[in-house]
XYZ file of C-alpha atoms in Angstrom:
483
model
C 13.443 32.428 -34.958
C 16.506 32.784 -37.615
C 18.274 30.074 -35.945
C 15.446 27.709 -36.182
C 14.501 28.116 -40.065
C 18.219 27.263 -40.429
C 17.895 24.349 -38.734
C 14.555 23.318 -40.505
C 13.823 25.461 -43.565
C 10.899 22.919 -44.702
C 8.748 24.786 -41.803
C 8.200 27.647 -43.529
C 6.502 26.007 -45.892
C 2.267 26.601 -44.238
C 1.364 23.388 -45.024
C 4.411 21.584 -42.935
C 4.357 24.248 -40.426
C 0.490 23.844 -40.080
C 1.800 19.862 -39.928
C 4.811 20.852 -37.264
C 2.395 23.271 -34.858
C -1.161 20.964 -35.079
C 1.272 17.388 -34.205
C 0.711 18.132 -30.602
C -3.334 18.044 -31.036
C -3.076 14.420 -33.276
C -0.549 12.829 -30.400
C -3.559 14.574 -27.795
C -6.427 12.332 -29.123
C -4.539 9.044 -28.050
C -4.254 10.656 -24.310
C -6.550 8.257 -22.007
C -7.293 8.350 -18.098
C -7.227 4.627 -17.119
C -5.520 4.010 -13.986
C -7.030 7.091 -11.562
C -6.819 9.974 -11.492
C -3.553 10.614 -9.812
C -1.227 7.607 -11.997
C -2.752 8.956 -15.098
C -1.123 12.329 -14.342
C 2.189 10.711 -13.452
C 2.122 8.602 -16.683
C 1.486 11.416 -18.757
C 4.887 13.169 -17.881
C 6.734 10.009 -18.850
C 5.431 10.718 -22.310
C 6.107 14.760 -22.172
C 9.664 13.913 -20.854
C 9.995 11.363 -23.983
C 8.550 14.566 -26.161
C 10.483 17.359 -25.304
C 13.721 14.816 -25.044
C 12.650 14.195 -28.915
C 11.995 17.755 -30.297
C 14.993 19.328 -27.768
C 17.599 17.283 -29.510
C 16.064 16.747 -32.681
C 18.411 17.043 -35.957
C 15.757 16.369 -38.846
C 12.243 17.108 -39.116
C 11.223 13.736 -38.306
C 12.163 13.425 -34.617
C 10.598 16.697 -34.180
C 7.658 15.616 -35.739
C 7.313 12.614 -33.256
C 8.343 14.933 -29.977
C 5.501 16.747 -30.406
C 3.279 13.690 -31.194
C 4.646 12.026 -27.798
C 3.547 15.550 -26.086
C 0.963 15.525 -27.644
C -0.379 12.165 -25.900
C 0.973 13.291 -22.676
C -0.975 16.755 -23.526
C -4.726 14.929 -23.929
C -4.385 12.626 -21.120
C -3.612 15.827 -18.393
C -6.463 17.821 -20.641
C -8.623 15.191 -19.355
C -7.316 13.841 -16.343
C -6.576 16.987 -14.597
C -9.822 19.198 -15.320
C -11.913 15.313 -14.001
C -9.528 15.626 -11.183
C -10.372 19.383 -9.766
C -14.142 19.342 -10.499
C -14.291 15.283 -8.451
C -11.988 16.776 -5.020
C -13.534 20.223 -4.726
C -17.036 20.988 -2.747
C -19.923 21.773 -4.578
C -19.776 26.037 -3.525
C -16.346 26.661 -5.150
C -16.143 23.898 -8.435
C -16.296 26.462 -10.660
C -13.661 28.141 -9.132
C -11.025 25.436 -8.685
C -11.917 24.073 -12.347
C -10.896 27.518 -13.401
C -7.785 27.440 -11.884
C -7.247 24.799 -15.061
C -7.400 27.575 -17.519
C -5.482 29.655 -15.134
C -2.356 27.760 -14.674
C -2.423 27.522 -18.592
C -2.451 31.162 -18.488
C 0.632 31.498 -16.238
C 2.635 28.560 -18.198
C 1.431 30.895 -21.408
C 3.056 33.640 -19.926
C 6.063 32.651 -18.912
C 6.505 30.526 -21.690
C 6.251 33.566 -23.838
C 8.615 35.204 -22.170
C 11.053 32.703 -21.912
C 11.185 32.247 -25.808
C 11.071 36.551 -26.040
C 14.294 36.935 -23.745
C 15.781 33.285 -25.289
C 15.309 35.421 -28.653
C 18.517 36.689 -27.901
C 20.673 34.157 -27.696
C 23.553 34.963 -29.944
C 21.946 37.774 -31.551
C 18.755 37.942 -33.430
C 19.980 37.478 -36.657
C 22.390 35.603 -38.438
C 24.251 35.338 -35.837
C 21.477 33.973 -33.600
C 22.669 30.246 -31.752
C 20.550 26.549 -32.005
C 20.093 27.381 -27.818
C 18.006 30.617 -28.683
C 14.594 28.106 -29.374
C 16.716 24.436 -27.739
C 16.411 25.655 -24.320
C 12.726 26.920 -23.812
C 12.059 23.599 -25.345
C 14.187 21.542 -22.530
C 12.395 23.635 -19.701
C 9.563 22.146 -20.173
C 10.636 19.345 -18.076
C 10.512 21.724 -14.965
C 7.402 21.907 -14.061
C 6.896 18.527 -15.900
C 8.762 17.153 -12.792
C 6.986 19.114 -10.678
C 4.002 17.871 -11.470
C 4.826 14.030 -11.533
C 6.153 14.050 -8.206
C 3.795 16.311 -6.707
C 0.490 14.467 -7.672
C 1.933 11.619 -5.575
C 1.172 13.610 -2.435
C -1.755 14.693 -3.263
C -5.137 12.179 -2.453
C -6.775 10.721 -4.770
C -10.034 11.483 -6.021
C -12.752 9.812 -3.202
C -15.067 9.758 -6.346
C -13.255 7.849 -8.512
C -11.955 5.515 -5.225
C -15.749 4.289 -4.961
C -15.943 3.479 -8.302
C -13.329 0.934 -7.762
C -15.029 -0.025 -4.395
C -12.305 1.127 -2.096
C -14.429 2.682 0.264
C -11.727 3.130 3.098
C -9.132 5.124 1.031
C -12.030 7.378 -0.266
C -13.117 8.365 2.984
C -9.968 8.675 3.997
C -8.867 10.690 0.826
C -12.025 13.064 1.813
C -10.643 13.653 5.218
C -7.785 14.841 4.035
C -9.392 17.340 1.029
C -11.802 18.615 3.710
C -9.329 18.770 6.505
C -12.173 17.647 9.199
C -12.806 14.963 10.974
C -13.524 11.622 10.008
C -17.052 11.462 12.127
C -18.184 14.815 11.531
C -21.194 15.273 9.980
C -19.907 17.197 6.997
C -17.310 14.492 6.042
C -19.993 11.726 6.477
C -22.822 13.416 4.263
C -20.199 14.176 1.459
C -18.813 10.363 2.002
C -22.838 8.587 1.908
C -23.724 10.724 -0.847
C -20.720 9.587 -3.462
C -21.417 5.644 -2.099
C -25.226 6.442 -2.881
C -25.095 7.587 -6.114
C -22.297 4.521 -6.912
C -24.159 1.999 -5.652
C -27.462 3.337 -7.399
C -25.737 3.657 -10.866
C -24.380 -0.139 -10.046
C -27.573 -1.700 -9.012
C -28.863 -0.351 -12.325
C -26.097 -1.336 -14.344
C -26.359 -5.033 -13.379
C -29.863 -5.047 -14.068
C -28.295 -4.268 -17.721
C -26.414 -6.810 -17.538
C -26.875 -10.603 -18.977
C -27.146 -12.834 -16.438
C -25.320 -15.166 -18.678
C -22.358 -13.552 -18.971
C -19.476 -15.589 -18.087
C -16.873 -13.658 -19.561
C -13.610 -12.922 -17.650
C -10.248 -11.153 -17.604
C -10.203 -8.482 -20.163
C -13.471 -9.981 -21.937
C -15.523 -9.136 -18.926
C -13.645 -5.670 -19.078
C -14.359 -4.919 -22.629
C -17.778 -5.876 -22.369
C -17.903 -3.804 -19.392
C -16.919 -0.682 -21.139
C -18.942 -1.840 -23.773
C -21.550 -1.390 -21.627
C -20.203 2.098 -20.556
C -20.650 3.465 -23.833
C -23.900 1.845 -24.988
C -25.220 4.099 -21.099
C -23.969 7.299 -22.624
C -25.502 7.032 -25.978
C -28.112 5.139 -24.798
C -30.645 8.022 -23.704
C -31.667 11.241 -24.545
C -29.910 13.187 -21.605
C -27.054 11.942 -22.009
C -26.513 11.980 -25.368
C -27.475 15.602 -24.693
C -24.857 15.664 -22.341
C -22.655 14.442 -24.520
C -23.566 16.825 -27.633
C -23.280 19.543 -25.120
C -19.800 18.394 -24.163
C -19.328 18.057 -27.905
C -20.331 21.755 -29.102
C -18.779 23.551 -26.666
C -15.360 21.799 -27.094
C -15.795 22.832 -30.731
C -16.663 26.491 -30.507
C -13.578 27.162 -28.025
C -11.650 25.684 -30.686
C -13.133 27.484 -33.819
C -13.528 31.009 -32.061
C -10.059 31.440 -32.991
C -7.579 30.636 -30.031
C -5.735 28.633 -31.031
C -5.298 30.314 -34.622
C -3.686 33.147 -32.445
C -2.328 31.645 -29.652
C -0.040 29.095 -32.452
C 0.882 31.928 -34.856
C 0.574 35.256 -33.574
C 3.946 36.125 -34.416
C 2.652 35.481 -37.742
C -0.422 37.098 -36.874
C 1.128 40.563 -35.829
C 3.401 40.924 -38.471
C 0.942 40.331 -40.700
C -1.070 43.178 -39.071
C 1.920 45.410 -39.656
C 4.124 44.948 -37.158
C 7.774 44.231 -38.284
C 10.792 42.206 -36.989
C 10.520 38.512 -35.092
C 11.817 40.494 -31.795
C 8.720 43.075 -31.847
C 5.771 40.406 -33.368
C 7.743 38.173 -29.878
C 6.768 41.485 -27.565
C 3.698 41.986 -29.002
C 2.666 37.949 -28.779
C 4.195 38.146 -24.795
C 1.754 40.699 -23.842
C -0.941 38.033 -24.859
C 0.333 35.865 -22.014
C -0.260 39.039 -19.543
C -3.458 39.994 -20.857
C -4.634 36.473 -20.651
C -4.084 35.762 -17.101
C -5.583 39.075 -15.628
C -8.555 38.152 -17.450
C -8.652 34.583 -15.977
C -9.083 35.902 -12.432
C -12.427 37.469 -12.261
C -13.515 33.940 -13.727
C -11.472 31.908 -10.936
C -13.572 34.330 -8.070
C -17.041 34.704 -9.418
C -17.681 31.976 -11.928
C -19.853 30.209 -9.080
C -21.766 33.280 -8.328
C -22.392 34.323 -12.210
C -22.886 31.002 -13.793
C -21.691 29.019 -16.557
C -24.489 29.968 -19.603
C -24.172 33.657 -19.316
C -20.268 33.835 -19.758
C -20.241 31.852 -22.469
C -22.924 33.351 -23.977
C -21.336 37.069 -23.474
C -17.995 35.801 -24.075
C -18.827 34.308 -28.001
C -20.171 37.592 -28.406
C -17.920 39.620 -27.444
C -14.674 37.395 -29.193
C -17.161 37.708 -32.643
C -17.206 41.463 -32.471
C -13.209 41.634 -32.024
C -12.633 39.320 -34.944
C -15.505 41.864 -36.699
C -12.672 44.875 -36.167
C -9.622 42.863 -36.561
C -11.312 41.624 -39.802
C -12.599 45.471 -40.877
C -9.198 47.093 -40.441
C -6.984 44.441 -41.807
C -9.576 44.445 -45.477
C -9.223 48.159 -45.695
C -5.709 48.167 -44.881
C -3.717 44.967 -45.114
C -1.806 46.173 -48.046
C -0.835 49.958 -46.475
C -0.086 48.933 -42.809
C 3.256 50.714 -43.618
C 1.615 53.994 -44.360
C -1.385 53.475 -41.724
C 0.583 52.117 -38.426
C -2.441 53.071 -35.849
C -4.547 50.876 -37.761
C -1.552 48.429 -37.721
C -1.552 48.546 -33.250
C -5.352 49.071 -33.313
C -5.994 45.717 -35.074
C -3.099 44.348 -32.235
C -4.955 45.685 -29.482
C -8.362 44.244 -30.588
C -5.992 40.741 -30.860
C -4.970 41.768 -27.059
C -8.923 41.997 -26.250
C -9.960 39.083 -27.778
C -7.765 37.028 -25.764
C -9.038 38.671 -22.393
C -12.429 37.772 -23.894
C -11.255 34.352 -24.135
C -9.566 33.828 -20.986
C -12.234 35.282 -18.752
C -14.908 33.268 -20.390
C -14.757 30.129 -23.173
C -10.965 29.135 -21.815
C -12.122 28.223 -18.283
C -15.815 27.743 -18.471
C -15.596 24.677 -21.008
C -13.152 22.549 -18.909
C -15.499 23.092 -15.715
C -18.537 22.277 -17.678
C -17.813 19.157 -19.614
C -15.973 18.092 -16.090
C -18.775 18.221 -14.377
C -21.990 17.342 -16.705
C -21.842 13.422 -17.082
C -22.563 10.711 -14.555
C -20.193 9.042 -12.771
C -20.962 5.706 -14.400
C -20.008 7.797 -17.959
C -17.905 10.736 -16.817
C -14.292 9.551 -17.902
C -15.465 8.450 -21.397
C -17.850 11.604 -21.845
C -15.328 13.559 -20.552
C -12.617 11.908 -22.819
C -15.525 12.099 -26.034
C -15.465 16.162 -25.443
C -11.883 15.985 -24.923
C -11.107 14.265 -28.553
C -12.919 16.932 -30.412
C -11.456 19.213 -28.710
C -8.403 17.916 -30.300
C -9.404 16.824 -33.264
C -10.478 20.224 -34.204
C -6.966 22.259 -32.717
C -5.244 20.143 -35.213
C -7.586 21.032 -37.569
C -7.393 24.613 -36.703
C -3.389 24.391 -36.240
C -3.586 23.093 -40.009
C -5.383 25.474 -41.854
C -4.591 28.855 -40.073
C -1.461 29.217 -42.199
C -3.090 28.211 -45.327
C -5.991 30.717 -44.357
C -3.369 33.727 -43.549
C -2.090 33.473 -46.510
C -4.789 33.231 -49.123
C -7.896 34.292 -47.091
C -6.251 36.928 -45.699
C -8.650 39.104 -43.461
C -11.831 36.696 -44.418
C -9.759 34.676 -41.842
C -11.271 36.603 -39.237
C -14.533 36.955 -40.685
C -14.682 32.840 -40.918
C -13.980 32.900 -36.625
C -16.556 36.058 -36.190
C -19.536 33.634 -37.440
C -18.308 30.705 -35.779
C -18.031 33.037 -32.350
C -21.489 34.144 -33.132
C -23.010 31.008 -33.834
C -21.395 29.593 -30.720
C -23.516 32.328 -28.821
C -26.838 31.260 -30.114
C -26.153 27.404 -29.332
C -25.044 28.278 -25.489
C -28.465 29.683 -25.039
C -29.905 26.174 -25.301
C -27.509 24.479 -22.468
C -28.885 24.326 -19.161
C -26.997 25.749 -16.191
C -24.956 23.563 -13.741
C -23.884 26.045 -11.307
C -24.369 25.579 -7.450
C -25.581 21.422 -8.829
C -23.826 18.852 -6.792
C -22.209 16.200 -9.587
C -24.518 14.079 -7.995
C -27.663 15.613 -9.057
C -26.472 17.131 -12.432
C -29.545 14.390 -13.626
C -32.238 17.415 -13.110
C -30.672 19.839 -15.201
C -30.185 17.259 -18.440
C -33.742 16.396 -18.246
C -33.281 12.780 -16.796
C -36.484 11.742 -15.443
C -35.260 8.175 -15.474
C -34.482 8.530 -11.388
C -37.952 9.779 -10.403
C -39.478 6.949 -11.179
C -41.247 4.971 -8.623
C -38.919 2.076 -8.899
C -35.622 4.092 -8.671
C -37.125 6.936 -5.851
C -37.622 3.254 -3.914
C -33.888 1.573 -4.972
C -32.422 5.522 -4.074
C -34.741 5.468 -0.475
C -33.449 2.182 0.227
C -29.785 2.473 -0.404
C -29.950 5.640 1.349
C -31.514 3.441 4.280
C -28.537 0.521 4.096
C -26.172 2.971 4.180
C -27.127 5.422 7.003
C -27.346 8.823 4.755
C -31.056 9.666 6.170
C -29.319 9.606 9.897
C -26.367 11.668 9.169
C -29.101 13.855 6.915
C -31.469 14.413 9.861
C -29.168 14.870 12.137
C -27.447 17.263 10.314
C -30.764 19.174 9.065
C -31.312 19.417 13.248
C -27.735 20.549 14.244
C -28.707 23.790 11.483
C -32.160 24.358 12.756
C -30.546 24.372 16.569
C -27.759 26.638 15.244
C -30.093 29.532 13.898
């Protein structure tokens, strides 16, 4: 916008805008979930209110700079809080779907967000003339829904997952009850409920059989030893540490296939591609935010049904091939979009496509799978691992697209269309997780440390103590008698 260049001409400069845009990603790697699931949601919009406070009111680049570093934090805690919470609260049959509705609320914030700055655009003209409140206010409205959500998560239950892991037992039945909306005694509730105590007080059984019986540590000595202990588990085998490479590569191909490159600059993007005028490249980026959440649907109904492998697999292939075009059209005629407009809007609508490729497939698909492939004993720091490099790559990204624009010029696109295609090939190797409970995700990482003798015995007698085979036979004879 005119009116912001005014107010800080350094940004157009690709280096410091690459600096400005990718802030948000560095402030995201210092975003933690360490007080549930809930609180860590809550705390995170104390720091996105401090943010947008900062970059809404900011006078010199350096208190925008710092906004977006403070939403930034707030940004990589609820990337990692909020994905951890869907995937532990929903039932095994619909996971999928409810950790798509992740990407999907993204998509509707995208949209609206883009429209908001599109119809803001106009704020005093847009030109010269054009007023400070034209880009100021979408910045303050972020604290809508930032409200929203602080207050709303408080009546919401926690997760009954994370509840055991603290050993309050009560509140996660309790919290269960309420997700499931059935009764406390029924047989459903009570399966779900034994099977999360199970598989905690298997994974702590064998955790203190780690441990040195020794140890006398306390207070935050005993805790940092304890999480010391955390992270020697997930490197400490070979599925996890696939797990965690999984978690890894995925998070990095859905950064480097390009998103972000577009979804940060496609004003940029589109005027580069021919288009002219900030109020046009602003339509043309808006329609992105449609596009995208149409495409997110199919994912939210039938992700469960399809599986995770083949939509990312299709998806990386079919992002590479639109980068192919984009990257075709703009080397033949980057320097005559004037005098060949069609190629101009074709190479926008293949822009347009790529994003519903995106959307439908490596935008949803990522979060649900790195929620949902580590153990409970390891799932907030494997989670958190994926998370990081997920970030740590956006900024990155966010750092080098202007510098690539403007000197690779259409070998931009070429440099995504390998890294889409090379993303294909590695999702061939992942195993599948659909229709797994969390609980037995073990099987499909090639962990054969629980069918051992020893731990079939610990598992059989835990289930005995705890009264999971009764519930389980009963149950297995309430279906038989029902068909």
């Amino acid at each position: 916008m005119p009116s912001f260049q005014r107010a800080f001409p350094s940004f157009t400069d690709s280096t410091l805008k690459g600096l400005a845009t990718s802030m948000i990603n560095l402030g995201a790697l210092l975003g933690t979930d360490k007080f549930g699931r809930r609180r860590s949601i809550t705390l995170s919009c104390v720091w996105l209110i401090l943010g947008t406070a900062l970059q809404t009111g900011a006078r010199s680049p350096a208190y925008f700079y710092v906004g977006r570093f403070f939403t930034g934090i707030a940004v990589g805690a609820l990337s990692s809080a909020t994905p951890l919470y869907n995937s532990e609260i929903s039932p095994t049959s619909i996971r999928g779907a409810v950790g798509s509705l992740f990407q999907f609320s993204i998509e509707v914030g995208t949209l609206i967000a883009f429209w908001i700055d599109f119809g803001c655009n106009y704020i005093g003209g847009t030109g010269e003339t054009q007023t400070e409140a034209a880009w100021r206010i979408p910045l303050a409205l972020q604290l809508v829904p930032c409200f929203i959500l602080a207050v709303g998560i408080l009546f919401a239950p926690e997760s009954p997952r994370w509840l055991v892991s603290k050993s309050r037992d009560a509140e996660a039945l309790r919290a269960l009850v309420s997700l499931r909306q059935r009764p406390e005694d029924s047989d459903e509730i009570q399966l779900e409920y034994l099977e999360i105590v199970g598989q905690h007080k298997f994974e702590s059984e064998i955790a203190a059989l780690e441990k040195d019986p020794n140890e006398k540590a306390t207070g935050w000595m005993a805790s940092l030893r304890t999480s010391w202990r955390q992270w020697a588990y997930l490197f400490g085998s070979a599925a996890n540490r696939k797990r965690l490479l999984v978690g890894v590569m995925i998070m990095t191909f859905q950064q480097w296939c390009g998103i972000n490159a577009i979804m940060f600059y496609a004003p940029q993007i589109f005027q580069g591609l021919g288009l002219s005028g900030t109020t046009v490249s602003l339509l043309a980026t808006g329609v992105i935010g449609i596009v995208m959440l149409i495409a997110t649907v199919p994912t939210v109904l039938y992700l469960d049904r399809v599986g995770r492998k083949p939509v990312l697999i299709y998806g990386a292939l079919f992002m590479g091939t639109c980068h192919a075009v984009i990257a075709g059209l703009s080397g033949k005629y980057e320097d005559s979009w004037v005098t060949h407009k069609a190629a101009g809007w074709v190479s926008c609508v293949f822009v347009w496509i790529f994003t519903v490729g995106f959307a439908a497939t490596f935008g949803p698909v990522v979060w649900v799978l790195c929620s949902e492939i580590f153990p409970l004993r390891a799932r907030t720091k494997g989670l958190a691992v994926s998370v990081s490099v997920s970030w740590i790559n956006a900024f990155i990204v966010g750092m080098a697209t202007p510098t690539m624009l403007d000197n690779m010029r259409y070998g931009t696109y070429i440099f995504f269309a390998a890294w889409c295609f090379i993303g294909a090939a590695y999702c061939c190797t992942i195993p599948e997780t659909a229709g797994r409970r969390l609980e037995d995700m073990d099987a499909a990482f090639g962990d054969t440390s629980n069918s051992s003798e020893e731990d079939k015995a610990r598992m059989a007698r835990i289930n005995k103590e705890i009264g999971y085979d009764k519930y389980q036979m009963g149950h297995l004879s309430d279906s038989k008698s029902e068909m």
